[in-house]
CSV table of C-alpha atoms in Angstrom, one decimal:
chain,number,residue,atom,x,y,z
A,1,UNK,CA,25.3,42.3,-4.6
A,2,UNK,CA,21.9,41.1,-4.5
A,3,UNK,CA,19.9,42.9,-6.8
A,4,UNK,CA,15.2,42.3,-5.8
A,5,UNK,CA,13.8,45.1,-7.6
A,6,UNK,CA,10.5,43.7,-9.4
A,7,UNK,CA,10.3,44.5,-13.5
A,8,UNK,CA,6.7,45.7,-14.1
A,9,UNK,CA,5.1,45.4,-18.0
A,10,UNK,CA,5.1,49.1,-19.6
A,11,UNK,CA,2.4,51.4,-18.5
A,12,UNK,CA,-0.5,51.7,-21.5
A,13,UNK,CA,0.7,54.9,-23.5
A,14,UNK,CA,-1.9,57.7,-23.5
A,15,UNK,CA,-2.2,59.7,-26.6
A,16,UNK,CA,-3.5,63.6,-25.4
A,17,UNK,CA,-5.0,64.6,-28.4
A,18,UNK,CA,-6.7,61.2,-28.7
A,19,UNK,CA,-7.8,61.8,-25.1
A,20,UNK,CA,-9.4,65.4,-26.1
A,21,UNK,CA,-11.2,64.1,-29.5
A,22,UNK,CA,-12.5,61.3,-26.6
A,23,UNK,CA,-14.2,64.5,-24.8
A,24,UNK,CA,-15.3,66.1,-27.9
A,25,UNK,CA,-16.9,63.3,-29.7
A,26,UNK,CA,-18.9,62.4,-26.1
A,27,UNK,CA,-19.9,66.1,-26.1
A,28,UNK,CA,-21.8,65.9,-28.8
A,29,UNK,CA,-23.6,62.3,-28.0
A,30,UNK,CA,-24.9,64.4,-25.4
A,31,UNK,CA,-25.9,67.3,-27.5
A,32,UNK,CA,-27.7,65.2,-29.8
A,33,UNK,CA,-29.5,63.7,-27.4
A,34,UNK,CA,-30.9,66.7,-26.0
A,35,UNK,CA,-34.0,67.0,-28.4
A,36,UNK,CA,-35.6,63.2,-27.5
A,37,UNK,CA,-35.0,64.1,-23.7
A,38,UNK,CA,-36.6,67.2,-23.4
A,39,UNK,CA,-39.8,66.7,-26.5
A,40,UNK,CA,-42.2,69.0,-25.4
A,41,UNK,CA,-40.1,72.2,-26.1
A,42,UNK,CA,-40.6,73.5,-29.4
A,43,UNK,CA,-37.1,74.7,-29.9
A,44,UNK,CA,-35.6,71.0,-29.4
A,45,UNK,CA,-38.2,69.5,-31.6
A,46,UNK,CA,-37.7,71.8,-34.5
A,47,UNK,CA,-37.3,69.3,-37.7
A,48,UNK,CA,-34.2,71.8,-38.5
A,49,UNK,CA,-32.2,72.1,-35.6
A,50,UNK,CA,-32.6,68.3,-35.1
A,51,UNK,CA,-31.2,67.9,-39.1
A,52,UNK,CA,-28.6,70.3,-38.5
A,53,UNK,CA,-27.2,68.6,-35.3
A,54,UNK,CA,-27.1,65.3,-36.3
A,55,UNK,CA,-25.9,66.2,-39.8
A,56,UNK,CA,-22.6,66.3,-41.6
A,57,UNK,CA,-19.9,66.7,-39.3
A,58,UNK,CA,-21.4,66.2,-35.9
A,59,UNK,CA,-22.8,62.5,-37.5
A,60,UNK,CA,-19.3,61.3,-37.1
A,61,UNK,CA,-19.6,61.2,-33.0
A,62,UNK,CA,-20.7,57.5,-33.2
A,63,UNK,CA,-18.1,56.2,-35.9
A,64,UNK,CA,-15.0,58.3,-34.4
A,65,UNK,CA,-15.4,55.9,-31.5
A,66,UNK,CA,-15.6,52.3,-33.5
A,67,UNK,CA,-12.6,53.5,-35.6
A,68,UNK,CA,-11.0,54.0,-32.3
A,69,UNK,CA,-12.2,51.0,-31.2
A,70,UNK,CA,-10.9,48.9,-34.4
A,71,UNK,CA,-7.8,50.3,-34.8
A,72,UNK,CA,-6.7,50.1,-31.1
A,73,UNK,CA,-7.7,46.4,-30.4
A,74,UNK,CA,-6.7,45.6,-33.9
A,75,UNK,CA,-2.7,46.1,-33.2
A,76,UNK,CA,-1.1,42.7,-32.4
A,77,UNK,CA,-4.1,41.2,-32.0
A,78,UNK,CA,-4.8,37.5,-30.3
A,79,UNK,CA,-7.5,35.8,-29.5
A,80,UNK,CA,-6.3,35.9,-26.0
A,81,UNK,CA,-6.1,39.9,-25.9
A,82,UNK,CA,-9.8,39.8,-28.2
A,83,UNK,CA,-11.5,37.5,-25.2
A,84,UNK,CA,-10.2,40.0,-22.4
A,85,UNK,CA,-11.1,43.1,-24.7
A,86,UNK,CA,-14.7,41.9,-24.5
A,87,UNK,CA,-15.2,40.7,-21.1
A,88,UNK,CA,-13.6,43.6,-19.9
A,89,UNK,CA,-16.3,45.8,-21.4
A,90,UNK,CA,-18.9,43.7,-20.8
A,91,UNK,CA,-18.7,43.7,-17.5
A,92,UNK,CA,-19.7,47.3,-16.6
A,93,UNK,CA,-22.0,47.1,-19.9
A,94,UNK,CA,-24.0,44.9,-18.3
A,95,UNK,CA,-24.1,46.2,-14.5
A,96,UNK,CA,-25.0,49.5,-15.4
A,97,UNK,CA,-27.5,48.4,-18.4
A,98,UNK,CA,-28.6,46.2,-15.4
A,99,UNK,CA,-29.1,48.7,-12.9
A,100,UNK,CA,-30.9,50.8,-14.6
A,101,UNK,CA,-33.2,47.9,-15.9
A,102,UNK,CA,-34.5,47.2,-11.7
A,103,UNK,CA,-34.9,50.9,-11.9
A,104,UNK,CA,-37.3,51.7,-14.4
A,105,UNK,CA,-39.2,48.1,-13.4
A,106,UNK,CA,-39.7,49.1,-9.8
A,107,UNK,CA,-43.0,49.0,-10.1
A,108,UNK,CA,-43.4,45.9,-12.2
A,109,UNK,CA,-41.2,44.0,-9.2
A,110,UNK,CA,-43.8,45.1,-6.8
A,111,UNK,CA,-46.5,44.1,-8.7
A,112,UNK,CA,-48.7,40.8,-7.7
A,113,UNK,CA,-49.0,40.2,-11.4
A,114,UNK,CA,-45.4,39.8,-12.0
A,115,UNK,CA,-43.9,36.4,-13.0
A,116,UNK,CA,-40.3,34.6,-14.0
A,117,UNK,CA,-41.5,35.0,-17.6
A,118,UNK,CA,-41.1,38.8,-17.0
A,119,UNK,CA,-37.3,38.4,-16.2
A,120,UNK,CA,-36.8,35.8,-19.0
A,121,UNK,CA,-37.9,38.7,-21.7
A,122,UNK,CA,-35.7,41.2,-20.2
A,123,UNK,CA,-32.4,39.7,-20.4
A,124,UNK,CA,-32.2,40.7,-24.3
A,125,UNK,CA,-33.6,44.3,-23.1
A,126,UNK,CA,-30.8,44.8,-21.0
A,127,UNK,CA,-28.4,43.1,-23.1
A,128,UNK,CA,-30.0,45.3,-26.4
A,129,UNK,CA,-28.7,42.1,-29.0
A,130,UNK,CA,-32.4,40.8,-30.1
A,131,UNK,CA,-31.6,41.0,-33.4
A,132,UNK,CA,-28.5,39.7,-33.8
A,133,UNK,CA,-26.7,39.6,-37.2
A,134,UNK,CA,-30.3,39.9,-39.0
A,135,UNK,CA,-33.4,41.6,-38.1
A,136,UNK,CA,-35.0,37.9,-38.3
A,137,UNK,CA,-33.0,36.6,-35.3
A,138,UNK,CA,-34.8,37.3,-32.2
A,139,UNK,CA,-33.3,35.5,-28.9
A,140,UNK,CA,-36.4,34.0,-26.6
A,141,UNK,CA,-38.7,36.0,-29.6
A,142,UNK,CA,-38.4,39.1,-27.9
A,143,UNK,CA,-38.7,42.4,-30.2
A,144,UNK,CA,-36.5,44.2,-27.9
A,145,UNK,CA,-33.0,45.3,-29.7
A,146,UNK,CA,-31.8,48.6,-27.5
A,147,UNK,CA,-30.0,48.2,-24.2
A,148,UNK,CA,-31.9,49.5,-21.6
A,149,UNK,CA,-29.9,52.5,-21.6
A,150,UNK,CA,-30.2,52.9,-25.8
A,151,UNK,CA,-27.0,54.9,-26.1
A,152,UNK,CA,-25.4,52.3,-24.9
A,153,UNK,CA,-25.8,50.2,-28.4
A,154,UNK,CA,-22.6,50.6,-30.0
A,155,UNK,CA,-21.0,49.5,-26.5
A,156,UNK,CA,-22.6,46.0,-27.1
A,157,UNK,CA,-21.9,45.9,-30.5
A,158,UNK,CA,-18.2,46.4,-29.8
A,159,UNK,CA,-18.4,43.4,-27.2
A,160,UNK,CA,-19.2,41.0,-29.6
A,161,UNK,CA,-16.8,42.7,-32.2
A,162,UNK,CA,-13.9,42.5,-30.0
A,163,UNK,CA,-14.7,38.5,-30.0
A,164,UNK,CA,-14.9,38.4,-33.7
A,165,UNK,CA,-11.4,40.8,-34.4
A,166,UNK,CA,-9.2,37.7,-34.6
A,167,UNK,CA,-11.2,36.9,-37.6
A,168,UNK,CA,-12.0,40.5,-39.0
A,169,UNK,CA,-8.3,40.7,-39.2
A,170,UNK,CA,-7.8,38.0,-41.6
A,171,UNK,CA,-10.0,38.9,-43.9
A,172,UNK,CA,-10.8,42.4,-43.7
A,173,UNK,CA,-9.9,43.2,-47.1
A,174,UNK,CA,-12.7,41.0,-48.6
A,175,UNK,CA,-15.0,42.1,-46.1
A,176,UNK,CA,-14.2,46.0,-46.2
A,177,UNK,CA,-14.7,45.5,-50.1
A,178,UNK,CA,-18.5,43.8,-49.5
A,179,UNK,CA,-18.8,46.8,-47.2
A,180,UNK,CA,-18.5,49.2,-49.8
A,181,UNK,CA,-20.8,47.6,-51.9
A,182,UNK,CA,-22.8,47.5,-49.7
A,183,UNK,CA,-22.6,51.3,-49.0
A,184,UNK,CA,-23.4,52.0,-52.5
A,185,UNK,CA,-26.9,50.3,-52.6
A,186,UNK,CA,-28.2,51.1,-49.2
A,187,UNK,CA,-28.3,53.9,-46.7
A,188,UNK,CA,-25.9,53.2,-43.9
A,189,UNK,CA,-28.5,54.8,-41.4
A,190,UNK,CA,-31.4,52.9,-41.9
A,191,UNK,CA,-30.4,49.6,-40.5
A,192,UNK,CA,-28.1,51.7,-37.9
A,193,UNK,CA,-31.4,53.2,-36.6
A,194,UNK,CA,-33.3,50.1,-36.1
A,195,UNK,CA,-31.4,48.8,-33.8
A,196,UNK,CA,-29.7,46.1,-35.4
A,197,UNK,CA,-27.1,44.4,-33.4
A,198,UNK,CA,-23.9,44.1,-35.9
A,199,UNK,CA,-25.4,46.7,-38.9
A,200,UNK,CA,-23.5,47.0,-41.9
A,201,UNK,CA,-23.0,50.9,-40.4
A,202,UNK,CA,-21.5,49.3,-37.1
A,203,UNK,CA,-19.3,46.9,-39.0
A,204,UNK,CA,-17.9,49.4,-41.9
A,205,UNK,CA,-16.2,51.6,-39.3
A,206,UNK,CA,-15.2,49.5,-36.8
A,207,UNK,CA,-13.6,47.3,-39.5
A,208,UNK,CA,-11.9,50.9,-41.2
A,209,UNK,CA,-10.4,51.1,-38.0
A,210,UNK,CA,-9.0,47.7,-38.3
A,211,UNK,CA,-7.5,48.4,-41.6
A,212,UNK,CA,-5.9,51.7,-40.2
A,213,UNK,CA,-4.2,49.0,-37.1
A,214,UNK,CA,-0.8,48.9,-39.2
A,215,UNK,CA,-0.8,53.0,-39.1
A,216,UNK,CA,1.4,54.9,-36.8
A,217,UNK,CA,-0.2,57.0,-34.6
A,218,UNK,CA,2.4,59.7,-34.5
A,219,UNK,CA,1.9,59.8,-38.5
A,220,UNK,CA,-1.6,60.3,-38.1
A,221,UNK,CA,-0.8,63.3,-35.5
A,222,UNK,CA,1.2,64.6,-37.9
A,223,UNK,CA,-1.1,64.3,-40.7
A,224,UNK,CA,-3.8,65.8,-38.5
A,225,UNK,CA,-1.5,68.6,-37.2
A,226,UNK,CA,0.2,69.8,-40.8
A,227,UNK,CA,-1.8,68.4,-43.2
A,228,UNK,CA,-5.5,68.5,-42.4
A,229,UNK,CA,-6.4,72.2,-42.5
A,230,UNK,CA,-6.1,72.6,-46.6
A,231,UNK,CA,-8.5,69.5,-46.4
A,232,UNK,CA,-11.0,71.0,-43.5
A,233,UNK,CA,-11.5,74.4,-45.6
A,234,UNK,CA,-12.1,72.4,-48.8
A,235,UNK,CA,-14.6,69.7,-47.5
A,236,UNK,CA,-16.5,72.1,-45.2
A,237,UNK,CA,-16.9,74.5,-48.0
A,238,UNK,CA,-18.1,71.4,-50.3
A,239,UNK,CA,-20.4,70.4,-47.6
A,240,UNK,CA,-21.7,73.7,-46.4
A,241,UNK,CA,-23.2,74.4,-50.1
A,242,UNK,CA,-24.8,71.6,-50.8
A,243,UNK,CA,-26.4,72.2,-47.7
A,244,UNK,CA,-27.5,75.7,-48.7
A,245,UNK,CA,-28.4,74.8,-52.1
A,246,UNK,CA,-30.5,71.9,-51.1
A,247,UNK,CA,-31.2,72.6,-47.2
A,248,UNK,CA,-32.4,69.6,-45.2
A,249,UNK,CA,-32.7,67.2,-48.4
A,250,UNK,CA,-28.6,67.6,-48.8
A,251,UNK,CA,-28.2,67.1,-45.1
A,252,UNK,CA,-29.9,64.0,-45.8
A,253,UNK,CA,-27.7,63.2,-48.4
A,254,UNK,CA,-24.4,63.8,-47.4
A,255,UNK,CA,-25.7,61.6,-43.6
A,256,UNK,CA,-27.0,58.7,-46.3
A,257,UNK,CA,-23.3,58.4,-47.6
A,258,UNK,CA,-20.1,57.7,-46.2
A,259,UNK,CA,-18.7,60.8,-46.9
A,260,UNK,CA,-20.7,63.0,-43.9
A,261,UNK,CA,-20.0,60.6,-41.0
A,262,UNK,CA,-16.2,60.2,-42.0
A,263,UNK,CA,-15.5,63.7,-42.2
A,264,UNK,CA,-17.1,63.9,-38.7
A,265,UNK,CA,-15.1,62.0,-37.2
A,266,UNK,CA,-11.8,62.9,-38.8
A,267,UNK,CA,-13.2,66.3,-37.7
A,268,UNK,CA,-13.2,65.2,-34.2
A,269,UNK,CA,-9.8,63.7,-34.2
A,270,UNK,CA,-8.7,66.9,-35.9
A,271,UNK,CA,-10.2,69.4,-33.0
A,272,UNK,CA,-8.1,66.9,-30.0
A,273,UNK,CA,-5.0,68.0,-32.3
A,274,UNK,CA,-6.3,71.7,-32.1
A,275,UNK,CA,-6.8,71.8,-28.4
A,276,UNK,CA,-3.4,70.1,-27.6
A,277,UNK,CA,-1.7,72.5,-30.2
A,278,UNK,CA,-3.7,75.8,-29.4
A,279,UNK,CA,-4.6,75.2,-25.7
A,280,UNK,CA,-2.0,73.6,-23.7
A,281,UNK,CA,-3.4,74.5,-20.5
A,282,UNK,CA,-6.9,73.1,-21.4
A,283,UNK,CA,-5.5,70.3,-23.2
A,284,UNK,CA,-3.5,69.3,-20.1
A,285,UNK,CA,-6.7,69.3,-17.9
A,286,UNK,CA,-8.9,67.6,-20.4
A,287,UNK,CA,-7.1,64.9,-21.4
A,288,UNK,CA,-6.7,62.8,-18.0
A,289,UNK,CA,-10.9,62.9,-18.6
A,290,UNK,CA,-10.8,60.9,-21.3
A,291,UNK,CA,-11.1,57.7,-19.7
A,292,UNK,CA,-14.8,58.9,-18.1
A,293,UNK,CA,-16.1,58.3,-21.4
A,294,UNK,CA,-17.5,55.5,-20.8
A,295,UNK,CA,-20.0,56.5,-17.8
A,296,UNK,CA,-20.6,59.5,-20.4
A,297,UNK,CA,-22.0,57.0,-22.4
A,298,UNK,CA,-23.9,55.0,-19.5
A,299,UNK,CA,-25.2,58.0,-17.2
A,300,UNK,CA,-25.6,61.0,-19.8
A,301,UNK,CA,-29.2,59.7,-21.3
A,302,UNK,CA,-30.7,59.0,-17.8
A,303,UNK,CA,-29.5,62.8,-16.2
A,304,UNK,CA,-30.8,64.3,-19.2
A,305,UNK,CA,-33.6,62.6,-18.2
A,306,UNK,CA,-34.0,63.2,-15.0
A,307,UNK,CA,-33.3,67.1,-15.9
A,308,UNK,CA,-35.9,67.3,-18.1
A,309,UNK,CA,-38.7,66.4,-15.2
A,310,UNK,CA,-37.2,69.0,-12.8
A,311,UNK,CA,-35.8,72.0,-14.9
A,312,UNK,CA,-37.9,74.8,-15.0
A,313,UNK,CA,-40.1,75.8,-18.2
A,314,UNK,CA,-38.1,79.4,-18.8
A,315,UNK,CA,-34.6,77.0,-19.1
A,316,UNK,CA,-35.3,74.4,-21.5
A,317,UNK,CA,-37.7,76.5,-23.5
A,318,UNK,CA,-35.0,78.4,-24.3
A,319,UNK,CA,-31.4,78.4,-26.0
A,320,UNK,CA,-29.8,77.9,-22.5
A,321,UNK,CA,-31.1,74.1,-23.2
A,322,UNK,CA,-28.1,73.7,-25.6
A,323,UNK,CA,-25.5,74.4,-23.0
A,324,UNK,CA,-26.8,71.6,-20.7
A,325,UNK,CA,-24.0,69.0,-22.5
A,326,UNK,CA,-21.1,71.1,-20.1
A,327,UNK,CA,-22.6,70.6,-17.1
A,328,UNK,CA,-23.8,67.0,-17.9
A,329,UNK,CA,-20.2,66.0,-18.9
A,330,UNK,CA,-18.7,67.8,-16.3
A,331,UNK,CA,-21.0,66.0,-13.5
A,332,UNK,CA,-20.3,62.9,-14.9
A,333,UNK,CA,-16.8,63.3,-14.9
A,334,UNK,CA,-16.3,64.4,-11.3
A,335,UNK,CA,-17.8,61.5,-10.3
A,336,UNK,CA,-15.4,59.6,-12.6
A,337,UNK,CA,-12.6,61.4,-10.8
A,338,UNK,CA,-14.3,60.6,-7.7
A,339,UNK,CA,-14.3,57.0,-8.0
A,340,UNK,CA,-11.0,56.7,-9.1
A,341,UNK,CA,-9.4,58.3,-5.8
A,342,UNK,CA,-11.7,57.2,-3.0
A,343,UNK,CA,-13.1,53.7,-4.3
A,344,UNK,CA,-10.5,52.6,-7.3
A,345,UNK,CA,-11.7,49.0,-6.9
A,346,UNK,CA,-15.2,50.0,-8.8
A,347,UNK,CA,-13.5,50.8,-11.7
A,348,UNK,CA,-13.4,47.8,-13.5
A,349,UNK,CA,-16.8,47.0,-12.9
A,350,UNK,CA,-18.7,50.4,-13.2
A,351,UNK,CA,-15.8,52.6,-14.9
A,352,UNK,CA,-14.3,50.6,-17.7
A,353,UNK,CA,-10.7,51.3,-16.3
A,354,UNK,CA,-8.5,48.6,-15.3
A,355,UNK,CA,-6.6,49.8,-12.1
A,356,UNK,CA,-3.5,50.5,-12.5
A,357,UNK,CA,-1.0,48.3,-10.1
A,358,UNK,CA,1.4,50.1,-7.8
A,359,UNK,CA,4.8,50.6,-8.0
A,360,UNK,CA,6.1,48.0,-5.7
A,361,UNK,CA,9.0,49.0,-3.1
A,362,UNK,CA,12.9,48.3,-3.6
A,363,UNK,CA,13.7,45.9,-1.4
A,364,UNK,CA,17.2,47.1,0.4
A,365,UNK,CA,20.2,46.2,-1.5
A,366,UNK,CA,22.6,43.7,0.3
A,367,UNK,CA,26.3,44.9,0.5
A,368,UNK,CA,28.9,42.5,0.0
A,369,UNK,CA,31.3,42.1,2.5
């Protein structure tokens, strides 16, 4: 008997609750976001609100996902696995950054005055890595050091980390240790918001997540699922007086440390566990979503955008503005689930999904006669 069935590689395992914390922690990119897109109302650019949505817990959106990052790529890693990890990222980085880059220079294109030099300065715009490793480096002197599409950032920066794993593995003990001292000297966030490629900010949690590569993820489930609650109540209490007690100067504080951004994003991870646990249904909806993350990231700053010139005053003077993150994540993910029935091929160039190969068909089983 003649036996021709094919033996295909195990399917990448997808983690639910990992898959809701995805959707939460792109949530609130979005939210934040919402005061720089839409400046002219007073309610988005109260100094408060602002201080109070980017602080404590909600600053963890950002280093949730390079602890992802690190800790997933980190596993088993090669320098074979590290060079795929980055091209396969860098592909749709750089299309959509790319994109968007002949969009907003339309008008310079059609312009008589326009010359090669113009395109020669915008390749580190669109790639966003002018300063690379120091805020000295500039490639072909250009000042430029966002993406064109500037929440894209820590997309590029996990590019080039993906290409220096191999190494961060090796020594990441040493280098996690400079990190911390580090941390102690300086505020994270100050290089993080100039727009250095590779910050110290960047690097410390992306490397944590390296560190955490040797960690099952079922223990951290369970950690999450029995253990975390005790430590929720405590540090939320903690964080919410100092808060009272010193208003926007603790915010400051606890964002300037380590403390606020890692709570946030064990926070994050802890709500995925929540949803799972407490709302099956949801979770079971919600989770297949979490690979449309990535045009969260790409498209979410540019519809805000775009909402913000045709919304009407009585809407985004108001707090309906703070529901808009919904319907922005829910647009973008529709056309996530769009693409990946009717044109699957796009995927790994605009989507950041590898498609998934087909089952081949049993051939017919020979009888022996």
């Amino acid at each position: 008997m003649t036996d021709n069935k094919t033996t295909l590689p195990p399917q990448k395992k997808r983690y639910e609750w990992i898959d809701n914390a995805r959707i939460v922690a792109a949530l609130l990119i979005i939210y934040v976001h919402i005061p720089t897109s839409f400046q002219n109302e007073p309610l988005a650019t109260s100094t408060t609100a602002v201080n109070l949505i980017t602080g404590s817990t909600i600053f963890g959106r950002v280093p949730f996902f390079l602890i992802l990052a690190g800790y997933f790529l980190g596993r088993k890693i090669t320098w074979h696995k590290a060079i795929d990890r980055a091209i396969w990222l860098f592909i749709p980085f750089f299309l959509w950054n790319l994109i968007f880059w002949v969009l907003y220079s339309y008008e310079t294109l059609l312009s008589p005055s326009w010359r090669l030099i113009d395109y020669v300065h915008a390749i580190p715009h669109i790639l966003g890595t002018s300063c690379l490793f120091s805020p000295r480096f500039h490639i072909l002197s250009s000042p430029m050091a966002w993406p064109t599409i500037d929440p894209t950032w820590f997309l590029r920066d996990i590019v080039l980390l993906s290409l220096l794993t191999p190494i961060l593995v090796r020594f990441k003990g040493l280098i996690m240790a400079s990190l911390l001292v580090v941390a102690s000297f300086e505020d994270f966030n100050l290089p993080f918001q100039s727009g250095v490629t590779l910050a110290p900010y960047t690097l410390f949690y992306y490397l944590l997540g390296v560190c955490l590569c040797n960690f099952r993820i079922d223990d951290a489930y369970c950690i999450f699922n029995k253990r975390f609650t005790p430590i929720f109540v405590i540090s939320l209490a903690i964080i919410t007086t100092v808060c009272i007690v010193l208003g926007c100067n603790g915010v400051k504080m606890i964002n300037a440390t380590i403390i606020g951004p890692l709570f946030g994003a064990m926070l994050i991870a802890y709500s995925g566990v929540l949803v799972e646990k407490h709302l099956p249904k949801l979770s079971k909806r919600l989770a297949p979503c979490g690979p449309a993350c990535f045009l969260v990231f790409v498209l979410h700053r540019p519809l805000l955008h775009a909402l913000s010139l045709c919304l009407p005053g009585w809407i985004t003077g108001t707090i309906l503005i703070w529901l808009l993150p919904i319907p922005v994540c829910a647009a973008i993910i529709a056309l996530f689930l769009l693409m990946k029935r009717y044109a699957p091929l796009l995927l790994p160039y605009l989507g950041h999904m590898k498609v998934p190969k087909k089952q081949p068909v049993d051939a017919p089983t020979a009888k022996a006669p």
